[in-house]
Coordinates of C-alpha atoms in Angstrom, one line a residue:
Chain A
M1 CA -106.3 -135.9 117.5
T2 CA -110.3 -135.6 117.7
T3 CA -112.0 -137.1 121.6
S4 CA -114.6 -135.7 122.1
P5 CA -116.0 -136.7 125.5
D6 CA -119.5 -137.8 126.0
V7 CA -119.7 -135.5 128.9
T8 CA -120.0 -132.3 127.8
R9 CA -121.8 -132.8 123.8
A10 CA -124.3 -130.2 123.9
P11 CA -127.8 -131.1 123.2
T12 CA -128.4 -129.5 119.5
T13 CA -131.5 -128.3 118.7
A14 CA -135.1 -130.8 120.0
P15 CA -135.7 -133.3 118.8
K16 CA -139.3 -132.9 120.4
T17 CA -141.7 -134.5 118.0
P18 CA -145.0 -131.9 117.4
L19 CA -148.3 -133.1 118.7
P20 CA -151.0 -134.0 116.1
A21 CA -152.8 -131.4 115.1
K22 CA -154.9 -129.9 113.0
P23 CA -153.9 -127.1 110.4
R24 CA -156.4 -124.2 112.1
G25 CA -155.0 -125.4 115.7
R26 CA -151.8 -125.5 113.9
A27 CA -151.8 -121.9 113.7
V28 CA -153.7 -120.2 117.0
R29 CA -151.2 -122.8 118.6
K30 CA -148.4 -119.9 116.7
A31 CA -149.4 -117.7 116.7
S32 CA -150.1 -118.0 121.0
W33 CA -145.9 -119.0 120.8
Y34 CA -146.0 -115.9 118.8
A35 CA -147.3 -114.1 121.3
T36 CA -145.5 -115.3 124.9
A37 CA -142.3 -115.2 123.6
L38 CA -142.9 -111.7 123.2
L39 CA -144.1 -111.0 126.5
I40 CA -141.6 -112.4 127.3
S41 CA -138.0 -111.1 125.6
S42 CA -139.8 -107.5 126.2
V43 CA -139.5 -108.9 130.1
M44 CA -135.8 -109.8 129.3
I45 CA -134.8 -106.6 127.9
L46 CA -136.9 -103.6 128.6
P47 CA -135.1 -102.7 131.6
I48 CA -131.8 -102.9 129.4
L49 CA -133.4 -100.7 126.7
W50 CA -135.0 -98.6 129.9
M51 CA -131.1 -98.4 131.6
L52 CA -130.3 -97.1 128.0
T53 CA -131.9 -94.4 127.3
V54 CA -131.6 -93.0 131.3
A55 CA -127.2 -93.5 130.0
L56 CA -127.9 -91.0 127.9
K57 CA -130.5 -88.1 129.4
G58 CA -129.6 -85.1 131.0
P59 CA -130.0 -84.7 134.9
S60 CA -133.2 -82.8 135.2
A61 CA -134.6 -84.9 132.2
V62 CA -133.2 -88.5 134.4
F63 CA -135.7 -86.7 137.1
E64 CA -139.3 -85.8 135.0
V65 CA -142.2 -86.7 136.0
P66 CA -143.9 -88.9 134.9
P67 CA -140.7 -90.1 133.5
K68 CA -140.3 -90.0 129.3
L69 CA -139.1 -93.4 128.1
L70 CA -137.0 -91.7 125.5
P71 CA -134.5 -88.5 125.4
H72 CA -135.4 -85.7 124.0
E73 CA -131.6 -85.0 123.3
F74 CA -128.4 -87.1 123.2
H75 CA -127.0 -87.1 126.4
F76 CA -123.4 -88.9 125.3
K77 CA -121.5 -87.2 127.3
N78 CA -122.2 -89.3 130.3
F79 CA -119.7 -92.1 128.5
I80 CA -117.2 -89.5 129.1
D81 CA -117.6 -87.9 132.5
G82 CA -120.1 -91.0 133.8
P83 CA -116.2 -93.3 133.6
K84 CA -114.5 -90.1 135.7
V85 CA -117.0 -89.4 138.6
I86 CA -117.1 -93.3 139.0
H87 CA -113.3 -93.5 138.8
F88 CA -114.2 -96.7 136.2
P89 CA -110.5 -97.2 134.8
R90 CA -108.8 -97.5 138.3
L91 CA -111.8 -100.2 139.3
L92 CA -111.9 -101.8 135.4
L93 CA -108.0 -102.4 136.6
N94 CA -108.8 -104.3 139.8
S95 CA -111.5 -105.8 138.3
L96 CA -109.0 -107.7 135.3
V97 CA -106.1 -108.3 138.2
I98 CA -108.0 -110.5 140.6
T99 CA -110.8 -112.4 138.0
G100 CA -107.7 -112.9 135.9
L101 CA -105.1 -114.5 138.5
S102 CA -108.4 -115.7 140.9
V103 CA -109.3 -117.6 137.0
I104 CA -105.7 -118.7 136.2
G105 CA -105.5 -120.5 139.2
G106 CA -109.1 -121.6 139.9
V107 CA -109.0 -123.3 137.0
M108 CA -105.0 -124.3 137.2
T109 CA -105.4 -126.2 140.5
S110 CA -109.6 -127.8 139.9
M111 CA -107.5 -128.8 136.4
M112 CA -104.6 -130.3 139.1
A113 CA -107.4 -131.2 141.2
G114 CA -109.6 -133.9 139.0
Y115 CA -106.3 -135.2 136.5
A116 CA -105.5 -136.8 139.9
L117 CA -108.2 -137.5 141.1
A118 CA -109.8 -139.2 138.5
R119 CA -105.9 -141.0 136.8
L120 CA -104.3 -141.5 139.3
R121 CA -103.5 -144.5 142.0
F122 CA -103.0 -142.9 145.0
P123 CA -104.3 -144.5 148.8
G124 CA -107.9 -142.4 149.3
R125 CA -108.7 -141.9 145.6
K126 CA -112.6 -142.3 147.2
V127 CA -112.1 -140.6 150.2
W128 CA -110.7 -137.5 148.6
F129 CA -113.4 -137.1 145.8
Y130 CA -116.5 -137.3 148.2
V131 CA -113.8 -135.1 150.5
F132 CA -114.6 -132.8 148.3
V133 CA -117.9 -133.3 146.9
G134 CA -118.7 -133.0 150.1
S135 CA -117.2 -129.8 150.1
M136 CA -119.6 -128.1 148.1
L137 CA -122.4 -128.6 149.9
L138 CA -120.7 -127.3 152.2
P139 CA -122.5 -123.3 152.7
P140 CA -119.7 -120.2 152.1
V141 CA -121.1 -119.0 155.0
V142 CA -119.5 -121.0 157.1
G143 CA -116.4 -119.4 157.2
I144 CA -116.5 -116.0 156.4
I145 CA -116.1 -114.8 160.1
P146 CA -112.8 -117.7 160.9
L147 CA -111.4 -116.8 157.7
F148 CA -111.6 -113.2 158.3
Q149 CA -109.7 -113.4 161.3
L150 CA -107.2 -115.1 159.4
F151 CA -106.4 -113.4 156.7
K152 CA -106.5 -109.9 158.3
D153 CA -103.8 -112.1 161.8
I154 CA -101.8 -112.9 158.8
G155 CA -101.4 -109.4 157.7
W156 CA -104.0 -109.9 154.3
Y157 CA -106.2 -107.1 155.4
D158 CA -106.9 -104.4 152.8
T159 CA -105.1 -106.5 149.8
W160 CA -106.5 -108.8 147.3
L161 CA -104.5 -111.2 147.8
P162 CA -107.3 -112.8 150.4
L163 CA -109.6 -112.7 146.5
I164 CA -107.0 -113.7 145.1
V165 CA -104.8 -116.5 146.8
P166 CA -107.3 -119.1 148.1
A167 CA -107.9 -119.7 144.0
F168 CA -105.0 -120.7 143.4
L169 CA -105.3 -123.3 146.6
G170 CA -107.6 -125.5 145.8
G171 CA -109.7 -123.7 143.8
N172 CA -113.9 -124.4 143.5
P173 CA -114.9 -127.8 144.5
L174 CA -117.7 -128.4 142.0
F175 CA -114.4 -127.6 138.8
I176 CA -112.8 -130.2 140.8
F177 CA -116.2 -132.4 140.1
L178 CA -116.0 -130.8 136.1
A179 CA -112.5 -131.8 135.5
R180 CA -113.2 -135.4 136.7
Q181 CA -116.3 -136.2 135.1
Y182 CA -114.2 -134.8 131.7
F183 CA -110.6 -136.6 132.6
L184 CA -112.6 -140.2 133.5
S185 CA -114.4 -140.3 129.9
I186 CA -110.4 -140.0 128.8
P187 CA -109.2 -143.6 126.7
H188 CA -106.6 -144.7 129.3
S189 CA -104.7 -145.9 126.2
I190 CA -103.3 -142.2 125.2
D191 CA -101.7 -141.7 128.3
E192 CA -100.9 -145.2 127.9
A193 CA -99.4 -144.4 124.7
A194 CA -97.5 -141.1 125.9
K195 CA -95.7 -143.2 128.9
V196 CA -94.3 -145.4 125.9
D197 CA -92.7 -142.5 125.0
G198 CA -90.5 -141.8 128.1
A199 CA -93.6 -139.1 129.4
G200 CA -94.1 -138.3 132.9
H201 CA -96.7 -137.0 134.2
V202 CA -96.4 -133.5 133.8
R203 CA -95.2 -134.0 130.3
I204 CA -98.8 -135.9 129.9
F205 CA -101.0 -133.7 131.6
V206 CA -99.9 -130.5 129.8
S207 CA -99.3 -131.9 126.4
V208 CA -101.8 -134.0 126.9
M209 CA -104.1 -133.5 128.9
L210 CA -105.0 -130.1 128.5
P211 CA -105.0 -130.2 124.5
I212 CA -107.9 -132.6 124.9
T213 CA -109.9 -131.0 127.9
K214 CA -109.9 -127.8 126.0
P215 CA -113.9 -128.0 126.2
A216 CA -114.0 -128.1 130.1
W217 CA -111.1 -126.0 131.7
I218 CA -112.3 -123.4 128.7
T219 CA -116.2 -123.2 130.4
M220 CA -114.9 -123.6 133.5
S221 CA -112.8 -120.4 133.1
I222 CA -116.1 -117.9 131.8
L223 CA -117.6 -119.6 135.2
A224 CA -113.6 -118.4 137.3
F225 CA -115.0 -114.8 136.0
Q226 CA -118.2 -114.8 136.2
M227 CA -117.9 -116.0 140.2
S228 CA -114.9 -113.3 140.4
W229 CA -116.2 -110.4 138.7
N230 CA -119.3 -110.6 140.0
D231 CA -117.9 -111.1 143.6
Y232 CA -119.4 -109.1 146.2
L233 CA -119.1 -109.5 150.0
N234 CA -116.1 -111.4 149.7
P235 CA -114.1 -107.8 148.4
L236 CA -116.9 -106.2 150.6
I237 CA -115.4 -107.4 153.8
Y238 CA -111.6 -107.7 152.9
L239 CA -111.5 -104.4 151.3
Y240 CA -110.7 -101.6 153.2
S241 CA -109.2 -98.7 150.9
S242 CA -111.3 -97.8 147.9
Q243 CA -108.3 -97.3 145.8
K244 CA -108.7 -101.2 145.4
W245 CA -112.6 -101.6 145.0
P246 CA -113.0 -104.4 142.0
L247 CA -115.6 -103.1 139.9
S248 CA -118.6 -104.6 142.7
V249 CA -117.7 -102.6 145.6
G250 CA -117.3 -99.0 143.5
M251 CA -120.4 -99.2 141.1
A252 CA -122.7 -101.1 144.6
S253 CA -121.2 -97.9 146.6
F254 CA -121.6 -95.1 143.7
V255 CA -125.2 -96.0 144.5
T256 CA -125.6 -96.7 147.9
Q257 CA -122.7 -94.1 149.9
F258 CA -125.8 -91.7 149.6
A259 CA -127.8 -92.1 152.7
G260 CA -130.1 -89.2 150.7
Q261 CA -129.1 -88.0 148.6
T262 CA -130.0 -89.4 144.9
P263 CA -127.1 -90.5 143.4
D264 CA -126.7 -89.3 139.5
W265 CA -128.4 -92.3 137.8
N266 CA -128.2 -91.0 134.1
L267 CA -123.8 -91.2 135.2
Y268 CA -124.2 -94.3 137.1
M269 CA -126.4 -95.8 133.7
A270 CA -123.6 -95.6 131.7
T271 CA -121.1 -96.7 132.8
N272 CA -123.4 -99.3 134.4
L273 CA -123.5 -100.1 130.4
L274 CA -119.2 -100.2 130.3
Y275 CA -119.2 -102.5 133.6
M276 CA -121.3 -105.2 132.1
L277 CA -119.4 -105.1 128.8
P278 CA -116.7 -107.6 129.6
P279 CA -119.4 -110.9 131.3
L280 CA -120.8 -109.8 127.7
I281 CA -117.7 -109.6 125.5
V282 CA -116.4 -113.3 127.9
F283 CA -119.8 -114.7 127.1
F284 CA -120.3 -113.9 123.1
V285 CA -117.0 -115.7 122.3
A286 CA -117.0 -118.6 123.6
Q287 CA -120.9 -119.1 124.4
R288 CA -120.3 -122.4 122.3
Y289 CA -118.4 -123.8 125.4
F290 CA -120.6 -122.4 127.8
I291 CA -123.6 -123.5 126.7
Q292 CA -121.9 -127.5 126.4
G293 CA -120.7 -126.9 129.8
L294 CA -123.6 -126.5 131.2
S295 CA -125.7 -129.1 129.6
A296 CA -122.7 -130.9 130.9
L297 CA -124.1 -130.3 134.2
G298 CA -127.9 -130.6 133.9
T299 CA -126.7 -134.7 132.0
V300 CA -123.4 -135.3 134.6
N301 CA -126.2 -135.2 137.9
Q302 CA -128.7 -137.1 136.2
R303 CA -126.7 -140.7 135.9
Chain B
M1 CA -98.1 -133.7 144.1
F2 CA -101.0 -132.7 141.9
L3 CA -103.7 -132.3 144.8
A4 CA -101.4 -130.9 146.6
P5 CA -102.6 -127.2 145.9
A6 CA -106.4 -128.8 146.6
L7 CA -105.1 -130.0 149.8
I8 CA -104.0 -127.3 151.4
G9 CA -107.2 -125.1 150.4
F10 CA -108.9 -127.2 151.4
T11 CA -107.2 -128.2 154.9
A12 CA -107.0 -123.5 155.1
F13 CA -110.3 -123.1 154.1
V14 CA -112.7 -125.4 154.4
V15 CA -111.3 -128.1 157.1
Y16 CA -109.5 -125.3 159.7
P17 CA -113.2 -122.6 159.3
L18 CA -115.5 -125.3 160.1
F19 CA -114.3 -125.5 163.7
R20 CA -112.8 -122.1 165.2
S21 CA -116.3 -120.9 163.6
A22 CA -117.6 -123.1 165.8
Y23 CA -115.4 -122.6 168.3
F24 CA -116.2 -118.8 167.7
A25 CA -120.1 -119.3 168.9
L26 CA -119.6 -120.0 171.9
T27 CA -117.6 -116.8 173.0
T28 CA -118.0 -113.2 173.0
Y29 CA -115.1 -111.9 170.6
N30 CA -115.0 -108.6 169.0
G31 CA -111.3 -109.6 167.0
L32 CA -109.0 -107.4 169.8
T33 CA -109.7 -109.7 172.8
D34 CA -109.3 -112.5 173.3
P35 CA -112.3 -114.7 172.7
K36 CA -114.1 -115.6 175.9
F37 CA -115.6 -118.5 175.9
V38 CA -119.5 -118.1 177.3
G39 CA -121.3 -121.1 176.9
L40 CA -124.8 -121.0 174.8
D41 CA -125.2 -116.9 176.0
N42 CA -124.8 -116.3 172.2
F43 CA -127.6 -117.9 171.9
R44 CA -129.8 -117.6 173.8
R45 CA -129.2 -113.4 173.9
M46 CA -129.8 -115.2 169.7
F47 CA -133.9 -116.3 170.3
T48 CA -134.7 -113.7 173.5
T49 CA -133.7 -111.0 173.8
D50 CA -131.9 -109.3 169.8
P51 CA -135.4 -107.3 168.8
S52 CA -134.0 -108.2 165.6
F53 CA -133.4 -112.3 165.4
W54 CA -137.1 -113.2 165.0
P55 CA -137.3 -110.4 162.2
S56 CA -134.6 -111.8 160.6
V57 CA -136.1 -116.1 160.5
R58 CA -139.5 -114.6 158.9
A59 CA -137.3 -112.8 155.7
T60 CA -135.2 -115.2 154.4
L61 CA -138.3 -118.0 155.2
L62 CA -140.1 -115.7 153.4
L63 CA -137.2 -115.1 150.4
V64 CA -137.3 -118.9 150.8
V65 CA -141.1 -119.4 150.0
L66 CA -141.3 -116.8 147.3
Y67 CA -138.5 -117.3 145.5
V68 CA -137.9 -120.5 145.6
P69 CA -141.1 -122.3 144.2
L70 CA -141.2 -119.4 141.6
S71 CA -137.7 -119.8 139.9
L72 CA -138.7 -123.5 139.7
I73 CA -142.5 -122.9 138.1
I74 CA -140.6 -120.2 136.3
G75 CA -137.9 -121.5 134.9
L76 CA -139.4 -124.9 133.8
A77 CA -142.7 -123.1 132.3
L78 CA -139.3 -121.3 130.4
A79 CA -136.9 -124.8 129.3
V80 CA -140.6 -126.4 128.3
F81 CA -141.1 -122.8 126.1
C82 CA -138.2 -122.6 125.0
N83 CA -138.0 -126.1 123.6
Q84 CA -140.5 -126.3 121.0
R85 CA -139.1 -126.0 116.9
M86 CA -140.1 -122.3 116.8
R87 CA -138.0 -119.5 114.1
G88 CA -137.2 -117.9 116.7
V89 CA -136.2 -119.8 119.1
G90 CA -133.0 -119.0 119.9
L91 CA -132.9 -115.6 120.4
L92 CA -135.8 -116.5 122.8
R93 CA -133.6 -118.5 124.9
T94 CA -130.1 -116.0 124.6
L95 CA -132.9 -113.0 125.9
C96 CA -134.3 -115.0 129.0
Y97 CA -130.0 -116.2 129.3
L98 CA -129.2 -112.3 129.0
P99 CA -129.8 -111.1 132.8
V100 CA -127.2 -114.3 133.7
V101 CA -124.8 -113.0 131.8
L102 CA -124.8 -109.6 133.5
P103 CA -122.8 -108.6 136.5
V104 CA -124.2 -109.4 139.4
V105 CA -124.9 -105.8 141.1
A106 CA -124.7 -104.1 137.9
T107 CA -128.5 -105.7 137.4
I108 CA -129.1 -104.8 141.2
T109 CA -128.2 -101.3 141.0
L110 CA -130.9 -100.7 137.4
W111 CA -133.0 -102.7 138.8
K112 CA -132.8 -100.1 142.0
F113 CA -133.4 -97.3 139.7
V114 CA -136.1 -99.6 137.7
F115 CA -138.3 -99.6 141.1
N116 CA -138.3 -96.4 141.5
P117 CA -141.2 -95.0 143.0
Q118 CA -141.6 -91.7 141.0
V119 CA -138.9 -92.1 138.4
G120 CA -138.1 -95.9 137.7
L121 CA -139.2 -98.0 134.8
A122 CA -142.1 -100.6 137.1
N123 CA -144.4 -97.8 138.1
Q124 CA -144.9 -96.1 134.1
V125 CA -145.5 -100.0 133.0
L126 CA -148.0 -99.9 135.9
H127 CA -149.8 -96.7 134.6
W128 CA -149.7 -97.5 131.6
L129 CA -151.6 -100.2 132.2
H130 CA -154.2 -98.6 134.2
L131 CA -153.1 -100.8 136.9
P132 CA -152.4 -98.9 140.5
T133 CA -148.5 -99.0 140.9
S134 CA -146.2 -99.3 143.9
E135 CA -143.6 -99.0 146.6
W136 CA -142.0 -101.1 145.5
L137 CA -138.3 -101.0 147.7
S138 CA -139.9 -98.2 150.1
G139 CA -142.8 -100.2 151.5
D140 CA -142.6 -102.9 154.4
D141 CA -145.1 -105.5 152.5
S142 CA -143.9 -105.2 148.9
A143 CA -140.2 -104.6 149.6
M144 CA -139.5 -108.5 149.9
P145 CA -141.8 -109.6 146.9
S146 CA -139.4 -106.5 144.7
I147 CA -136.7 -108.3 145.6
V148 CA -138.1 -111.8 144.8
I149 CA -139.0 -110.4 141.3
V150 CA -134.7 -109.1 141.1
M151 CA -133.6 -112.8 141.7
L152 CA -136.7 -114.4 139.3
W153 CA -135.7 -112.0 136.7
S154 CA -132.3 -113.9 136.3
V155 CA -134.1 -117.6 136.4
G156 CA -132.6 -118.5 133.2
S157 CA -130.1 -120.0 134.9
T158 CA -132.9 -122.5 136.5
M159 CA -134.3 -122.4 132.6
I160 CA -130.9 -123.6 131.0
I161 CA -130.6 -126.1 133.4
F162 CA -134.5 -127.4 132.1
L163 CA -133.8 -127.4 129.5
A164 CA -130.2 -129.9 128.8
A165 CA -132.4 -132.3 131.5
L166 CA -135.8 -131.5 128.9
Q167 CA -133.6 -132.7 125.7
A168 CA -132.0 -135.9 127.0
V169 CA -135.4 -137.6 127.7
P170 CA -135.5 -139.7 125.0
T171 CA -138.2 -139.3 121.6
E172 CA -138.9 -142.8 121.4
L173 CA -140.8 -142.5 125.1
Y174 CA -143.3 -139.1 123.7
E175 CA -144.0 -140.9 120.0
A176 CA -145.1 -143.7 122.0
A177 CA -147.0 -141.4 124.3
R178 CA -148.2 -140.2 120.9
L179 CA -149.2 -143.7 119.7
D180 CA -151.0 -144.3 122.8
G181 CA -153.3 -140.9 122.4
A182 CA -152.0 -139.3 125.2
G183 CA -153.0 -135.9 124.9
S184 CA -149.7 -132.8 126.4
R185 CA -151.3 -132.4 129.5
T186 CA -150.5 -136.4 130.2
V187 CA -147.1 -136.3 128.3
F188 CA -146.1 -133.7 130.7
F189 CA -147.0 -134.8 133.6
R190 CA -146.8 -138.7 133.0
I191 CA -142.9 -138.6 131.4
T192 CA -141.3 -135.2 131.0
L193 CA -141.9 -134.4 134.6
P194 CA -141.3 -137.7 136.3
L195 CA -138.3 -138.2 133.6
I196 CA -136.6 -134.8 134.9
S197 CA -137.9 -135.3 138.7
P198 CA -133.7 -136.0 139.9
I199 CA -132.3 -132.5 138.1
M200 CA -135.8 -131.2 139.6
I201 CA -134.7 -131.5 143.3
L202 CA -130.4 -131.0 142.2
Q203 CA -131.9 -127.6 141.5
V204 CA -134.7 -127.6 144.9
V205 CA -131.9 -128.1 147.0
L206 CA -129.5 -125.1 144.9
Q207 CA -132.4 -123.1 144.9
M208 CA -133.3 -123.5 148.5
V209 CA -129.7 -123.1 150.1
T210 CA -128.8 -119.7 147.7
A211 CA -131.7 -117.8 148.8
L212 CA -131.4 -118.8 152.4
Q213 CA -128.1 -117.2 151.9
A214 CA -128.9 -114.5 150.2
F215 CA -127.0 -110.6 150.2
N216 CA -126.1 -108.6 147.9
Q217 CA -129.6 -107.9 146.7
P218 CA -131.1 -107.3 150.3
K219 CA -128.4 -106.0 151.2
I220 CA -128.3 -102.9 148.0
L221 CA -132.0 -102.2 146.9
S222 CA -132.9 -101.6 150.9
P223 CA -133.7 -97.9 150.6
D224 CA -131.3 -97.5 154.4
N225 CA -128.1 -100.9 152.8
Q226 CA -130.5 -102.6 156.2
G227 CA -132.7 -105.0 155.6
G228 CA -134.9 -102.3 155.5
P229 CA -137.6 -100.5 155.5
G230 CA -137.9 -102.1 159.1
F231 CA -136.9 -105.2 160.0
S232 CA -138.4 -106.3 156.7
T233 CA -136.2 -107.5 154.4
R234 CA -133.3 -108.5 156.8
T235 CA -132.7 -111.3 156.5
L236 CA -129.6 -113.8 158.4
M237 CA -127.2 -113.0 156.1
L238 CA -127.5 -109.3 156.3
S239 CA -127.7 -109.6 160.4
I240 CA -124.8 -111.8 160.2
Y241 CA -122.7 -109.3 157.9
D242 CA -124.2 -106.2 159.6
N243 CA -123.4 -108.2 163.9
G244 CA -119.4 -109.4 162.1
F245 CA -118.7 -106.7 160.0
P246 CA -120.8 -102.8 161.6
R247 CA -120.1 -100.1 160.9
L248 CA -117.3 -97.4 161.3
G249 CA -117.1 -96.9 165.2
Q250 CA -118.9 -100.4 166.2
V251 CA -117.2 -102.8 167.7
S252 CA -117.7 -106.6 165.2
Q253 CA -119.4 -109.4 167.1
F254 CA -117.2 -112.4 165.4
G255 CA -119.0 -114.4 168.9
Y256 CA -122.9 -113.7 167.8
A257 CA -122.4 -113.4 164.4
S258 CA -120.3 -116.6 164.7
A259 CA -123.2 -117.9 166.7
Q260 CA -126.2 -116.7 163.9
V261 CA -123.7 -118.3 160.4
W262 CA -124.3 -121.7 162.5
V263 CA -128.0 -121.4 163.3
L264 CA -128.1 -120.3 158.9
F265 CA -125.2 -124.0 158.6
L266 CA -128.4 -126.3 161.1
V267 CA -130.9 -125.1 159.0
I268 CA -130.0 -125.0 155.7
V269 CA -128.2 -128.5 156.3
V270 CA -132.0 -129.8 157.7
V271 CA -133.0 -128.5 154.6
I272 CA -131.0 -130.9 151.7
A273 CA -131.4 -133.9 154.8
A274 CA -135.3 -133.1 154.3
T275 CA -135.3 -132.6 150.8
A276 CA -132.6 -135.8 150.4
R277 CA -135.4 -138.1 152.5
F278 CA -137.9 -136.7 150.6
S279 CA -137.0 -137.2 146.9
S280 CA -135.9 -140.8 147.4
I281 CA -140.8 -141.0 147.6
W282 CA -141.9 -138.8 145.1
T283 CA -138.8 -139.1 141.9
Y284 CA -138.2 -141.5 139.4
S285 CA -135.5 -144.1 138.8
D286 CA -135.2 -146.9 136.9
H287 CA -133.4 -149.1 138.9
V288 CA -131.3 -150.8 136.0
S289 CA -127.9 -149.6 136.6

């Protein structure tokens, strides 16, 4: 069955009509387009390329004045020494556990809530929908102090629980909204057929809905992955012991802890590249769904 | 049953903290002894005696004023630019989106080194171009613009949303306008802009809320990690963090920090309300539904 709801259909390449132009004008236009494109790309890519060269420099070459763009000699050992100094393997493992669990929890509960709001009949479901959408606008900063106190009181301070458990309880209002929109677009005849065959709601959800809604929950998973992988404030507040830090806090502390003293930027940049790899891989593997999901956001909000 | 986890979470992590923090704001509370009710004392202290409060309001507003218009204009310009049929436009889109994909802390720390006055890339590029160099993050006046540059580097997220909106504009409208002899500027201001105005408003609100709550960039980028030099990049969020979760050996001021949270929250509410009010005047909507 290939039901692909309209909401997530990605707008393909621009059906934009080029404005009429004289041949010579068109050539000039083209040339200026490419010149601008080159300029934009270099602004975007230059810091990353430079990071790569710093990651390959020796300790003294980093602090040369004026700085050289290319290293005289390549120190590939930075990619081994850097992670050792920064305790990269431990931080990576922590990040993977925290992020993995919060992605699973957030996506699962948001999909369930979206299903309930879109396809089950119960009193006040409209109200709940507006409450969830409304809570999207509530800035997270409002809750940080009471939540910190709450988690401290129940003994969760300096554990990963405050970073993981909330994901299992409600996930993300944005995801609930997305899931609901998606579920609304699925024709009712599908679950009616399943009901006639004797399937309950759990069965329908797991074996009928989850396969159909694959683009939706893949998009959510990528977004949830990015959010958790990027989160800096929450782990900073809740995790005291450096053994429990995720990469975000560990990496930042390597740069910020040296009061007045400069960190080994070459070792740091080599490790930073490794830190960037998982999100990059996730993005490029699932890029198709991701762009779809983001476009869905754009069009959903417009209607 | 399907809704249960979300409902429990909503009560525990949204409703409860909301009321609790409103109560904390009216108390002195250090997290160890019980909260003591003091009425509006926290607010009085904030507005009259705390030397860092008004500078932090100034820093926050400066960030909003610099970041929000720039991110919208650049985001839209990039989207229009990337919405043309050219070879390699896909690659360009990917490159523009790349910084958004990278971990925030990784990009911030990278820029911290880019802005190093002696050995950083930023001054090196200015040097090649024979332009005057800058102190970047360590200068009183250049610190906040530097932070805005770092935030603008991730403008790809805004661009992608605008791109989707642009591609949803019906082609017939462009064709009709072209037949009527409209130039590209007229087409943009009379057709494109009105049609994407709902998305524009949404972006204005989202970017303002983002800028008002900026924390990671000023925290990691400021030389002392507290919003320096001076108070130049000490945003309200940094102030809240420092009061509520201070460095070792200092007492948390949960009550005072909560009061600041509420000031920030009210500003955000006012911004959203004002934008919603304002938007009904100038957004285009066809009332056919």
